[in-house]
């Protein structure tokens, strides 16, 4: 079953852009991914690392989940990034280009050695090997969330981005299965055309229908659509409440199946309805805390 902590929107913020980091404390994002990896050029890596550590240590993010995306350990920056992340103590450290569970174990060991405490890990799923190893990766300890890196994946597959997303459908499905099998959250990849609102809306809807908890985003203008689409709508909540009432009445009569709006309501639908209501409550609580 999906998790209840809201992760409708996770906004990437380039670690070297002071203006973006400054906005992090006020933007309506459920999660922030302060990026040291691909949104930061080689000449800015050290400055970005310092700025991100300072920002996280300064706090003030309210209920927003704060994560740092480090460079991979195979790069010249990975080791120092992990040490800095240990010092900053975000809610989670996002590990890019995870190929196998050992990549996460190694990152965890380095974070431990640097005294990071109980920081969680998020794994970027963006390489063919990583997707094929999703089942083993998702079983890693301290892992809380899988993040689809669809831009890298499309590149590695030699594929092309299409509106229908057939090029990533298999990978998305495999990672969703792995995440749910191990009780993890999972976030969909970014929508690159950040000025195309209709396209983003459709991508969010498709992602939600597939089972994603939310979407990773690249621009603040994308937050509204993701927050709205990945939240239960009023109509959904109204239906969920009617399903619960109808099911209780059916149960009182000693029967197992209710009918609402011409559709059956069984045990499992009741669980889904309850989860939906719990999610809406969690979102309301988070939004009240962020205001
Ligand atoms: N996080 C926080 N703030 C952001 C932001 C982000 N990802 N992207 C833009 N903003 C801010 C800008 O700083 C600007 O703030 P201001 O008007 O208050 O000064 C405002 O939003 C409007 O920005 P805009 O001019 O529309 O965009 P831009 O041309 O400055 O930047 C991008 C466009 C795509 C380059 C930028 O959004 C970006 O770098 N996104 C992140 C990319 C990334 O992280 N990639 C790696 C993961 S795929
Ligand atoms: Mg990537």
CSV table of N, CA and C and ligand atoms in Angstrom, one decimal, residues 11-15 17-24 27 32-33 35 37-40 69 124 151 190 192 194-195 216-221 223, ligand 1:
chain,number,residue,atom,x,y,z
A,11,UNK,N,10.9,19.1,-5.2
A,11,UNK,CA,11.5,20.1,-6.2
A,11,UNK,C,13.0,20.1,-6.1
A,12,UNK,N,13.6,19.9,-7.3
A,12,UNK,CA,15.1,20.0,-7.4
A,12,UNK,C,15.5,21.4,-7.3
A,13,UNK,N,16.5,21.7,-6.5
A,13,UNK,CA,17.0,23.1,-6.4
A,13,UNK,C,18.5,23.1,-6.7
A,14,UNK,N,19.0,23.8,-7.7
A,14,UNK,CA,20.4,23.8,-7.9
A,14,UNK,C,21.2,24.3,-6.7
A,15,UNK,N,22.1,23.5,-6.2
A,15,UNK,CA,22.8,23.9,-5.0
A,15,UNK,C,23.6,25.1,-5.0
A,17,UNK,N,22.7,27.9,-6.6
A,17,UNK,CA,21.9,29.1,-6.8
A,17,UNK,C,21.3,29.6,-5.5
A,18,UNK,N,21.9,30.7,-5.0
A,18,UNK,CA,21.5,31.2,-3.7
A,18,UNK,C,20.0,31.6,-3.7
A,19,UNK,N,19.6,32.2,-4.8
A,19,UNK,CA,18.2,32.6,-4.9
A,19,UNK,C,17.2,31.4,-4.8
A,20,UNK,N,17.5,30.3,-5.4
A,20,UNK,CA,16.7,29.1,-5.3
A,20,UNK,C,16.7,28.6,-3.9
A,21,UNK,N,17.8,28.5,-3.3
A,21,UNK,CA,17.9,28.0,-1.9
A,21,UNK,C,17.1,28.8,-0.9
A,22,UNK,N,17.2,30.1,-1.2
A,22,UNK,CA,16.5,31.1,-0.3
A,22,UNK,C,15.0,30.8,-0.4
A,23,UNK,N,14.5,30.5,-1.6
A,23,UNK,CA,13.0,30.3,-1.8
A,23,UNK,C,12.6,29.0,-1.2
A,24,UNK,N,13.5,28.1,-0.9
A,24,UNK,CA,13.1,26.8,-0.4
A,24,UNK,C,12.3,26.8,0.8
A,27,UNK,N,8.4,27.9,-0.5
A,27,UNK,CA,7.7,27.3,-1.6
A,27,UNK,C,6.8,26.1,-1.1
A,32,UNK,N,12.1,18.8,-0.8
A,32,UNK,CA,13.1,19.6,-1.5
A,32,UNK,C,14.3,18.7,-1.8
A,33,UNK,N,14.8,18.8,-3.0
A,33,UNK,CA,16.1,18.0,-3.3
A,33,UNK,C,17.1,19.0,-3.6
A,35,UNK,N,20.4,20.1,-4.8
A,35,UNK,CA,21.2,19.3,-5.7
A,35,UNK,C,22.6,19.7,-5.7
A,37,UNK,N,24.5,17.4,-7.7
A,37,UNK,CA,24.9,16.6,-8.8
A,37,UNK,C,24.7,17.4,-10.2
A,38,UNK,N,23.7,16.9,-11.0
A,38,UNK,CA,23.7,17.4,-12.4
A,38,UNK,C,23.2,18.8,-12.5
A,39,UNK,N,22.6,19.5,-11.5
A,39,UNK,CA,22.2,20.9,-11.7
A,39,UNK,C,23.4,21.8,-11.3
A,40,UNK,N,24.5,21.2,-11.0
A,40,UNK,CA,25.7,22.0,-10.6
A,40,UNK,C,26.9,21.7,-11.5
A,69,UNK,N,21.0,15.8,-2.7
A,69,UNK,CA,21.4,14.9,-3.7
A,69,UNK,C,22.9,15.1,-3.9
A,124,UNK,N,18.2,7.1,-6.6
A,124,UNK,CA,17.8,7.4,-8.0
A,124,UNK,C,17.8,6.2,-8.9
A,151,UNK,N,15.3,11.2,-17.2
A,151,UNK,CA,16.2,11.8,-18.3
A,151,UNK,C,17.4,11.0,-18.5
A,190,UNK,N,11.0,13.9,-13.8
A,190,UNK,CA,10.7,15.3,-14.1
A,190,UNK,C,10.0,15.4,-15.4
A,192,UNK,N,10.3,17.9,-18.4
A,192,UNK,CA,11.3,18.9,-18.8
A,192,UNK,C,10.8,20.2,-19.3
A,194,UNK,N,9.1,23.0,-18.7
A,194,UNK,CA,8.5,23.5,-17.5
A,194,UNK,C,7.5,24.7,-17.8
A,195,UNK,N,7.4,25.1,-19.1
A,195,UNK,CA,6.4,26.1,-19.4
A,195,UNK,C,5.1,25.5,-19.9
A,216,UNK,N,8.9,14.4,-9.2
A,216,UNK,CA,10.0,15.3,-9.0
A,216,UNK,C,9.8,16.4,-10.0
A,217,UNK,N,10.2,17.6,-9.6
A,217,UNK,CA,9.9,18.8,-10.4
A,217,UNK,C,11.2,19.7,-10.5
A,218,UNK,N,11.2,20.5,-11.6
A,218,UNK,CA,12.4,21.3,-11.8
A,218,UNK,C,12.2,22.8,-11.6
A,219,UNK,N,10.9,23.2,-11.6
A,219,UNK,CA,10.6,24.7,-11.5
A,219,UNK,C,9.4,24.9,-10.5
A,220,UNK,N,9.5,26.0,-9.7
A,220,UNK,CA,8.4,26.3,-8.8
A,220,UNK,C,7.0,26.3,-9.4
A,221,UNK,N,7.0,26.7,-10.7
A,221,UNK,CA,5.7,26.8,-11.4
A,221,UNK,C,5.0,25.5,-11.5
A,223,UNK,N,4.8,23.3,-9.1
A,223,UNK,CA,4.3,22.8,-7.8
A,223,UNK,C,2.8,22.6,-7.7
B,1,LIG,N1,14.0,25.8,-7.3
B,1,LIG,C1,13.8,27.0,-6.6
B,1,LIG,N2,13.6,28.2,-7.3
B,1,LIG,C2,13.7,28.2,-8.6
B,1,LIG,C3,13.9,27.0,-9.3
B,1,LIG,C4,14.1,25.8,-8.6
B,1,LIG,N3,14.3,24.6,-9.2
B,1,LIG,N4,13.9,27.2,-10.6
B,1,LIG,C5,13.7,28.6,-10.7
B,1,LIG,N5,13.5,29.1,-9.5
B,1,LIG,C6,13.2,30.5,-9.2
B,1,LIG,C7,14.2,31.5,-9.8
B,1,LIG,O1,15.3,31.7,-8.9
B,1,LIG,C8,13.3,32.7,-9.9
B,1,LIG,O2,13.2,33.3,-8.7
B,1,LIG,P1,12.9,34.9,-8.5
B,1,LIG,O3,12.0,35.3,-9.7
B,1,LIG,O4,12.2,35.0,-7.2
B,1,LIG,O5,14.3,35.5,-8.6
B,1,LIG,C9,11.9,32.1,-10.2
B,1,LIG,O6,11.9,30.8,-9.7
B,1,LIG,C10,11.6,32.1,-11.7
B,1,LIG,O7,12.6,31.5,-12.4
B,1,LIG,P2,12.6,31.5,-14.0
B,1,LIG,O8,13.2,32.8,-14.4
B,1,LIG,O9,11.3,31.2,-14.5
B,1,LIG,O10,13.5,30.3,-14.3
B,1,LIG,P3,15.1,30.3,-14.6
B,1,LIG,O11,15.2,30.7,-16.1
B,1,LIG,O12,15.8,31.1,-13.6
B,1,LIG,O13,15.5,28.8,-14.4
B,1,LIG,C11,15.7,26.5,-14.9
B,1,LIG,C12,14.9,27.8,-15.2
B,1,LIG,C13,15.1,25.3,-15.6
B,1,LIG,C14,17.2,26.6,-15.4
B,1,LIG,C15,15.7,26.3,-13.4
B,1,LIG,O14,14.3,26.2,-13.0
B,1,LIG,C16,16.5,25.2,-12.8
B,1,LIG,O15,17.7,25.2,-12.7
B,1,LIG,N6,15.8,24.1,-12.4
B,1,LIG,C17,16.4,23.0,-11.7
B,1,LIG,C18,17.1,22.1,-12.7
B,1,LIG,C19,17.6,20.9,-11.9
B,1,LIG,O16,17.7,20.9,-10.7
B,1,LIG,N7,18.0,19.8,-12.6
B,1,LIG,C20,18.5,18.6,-12.0
B,1,LIG,C21,17.4,17.7,-11.8
B,1,LIG,S1,16.6,17.1,-13.2
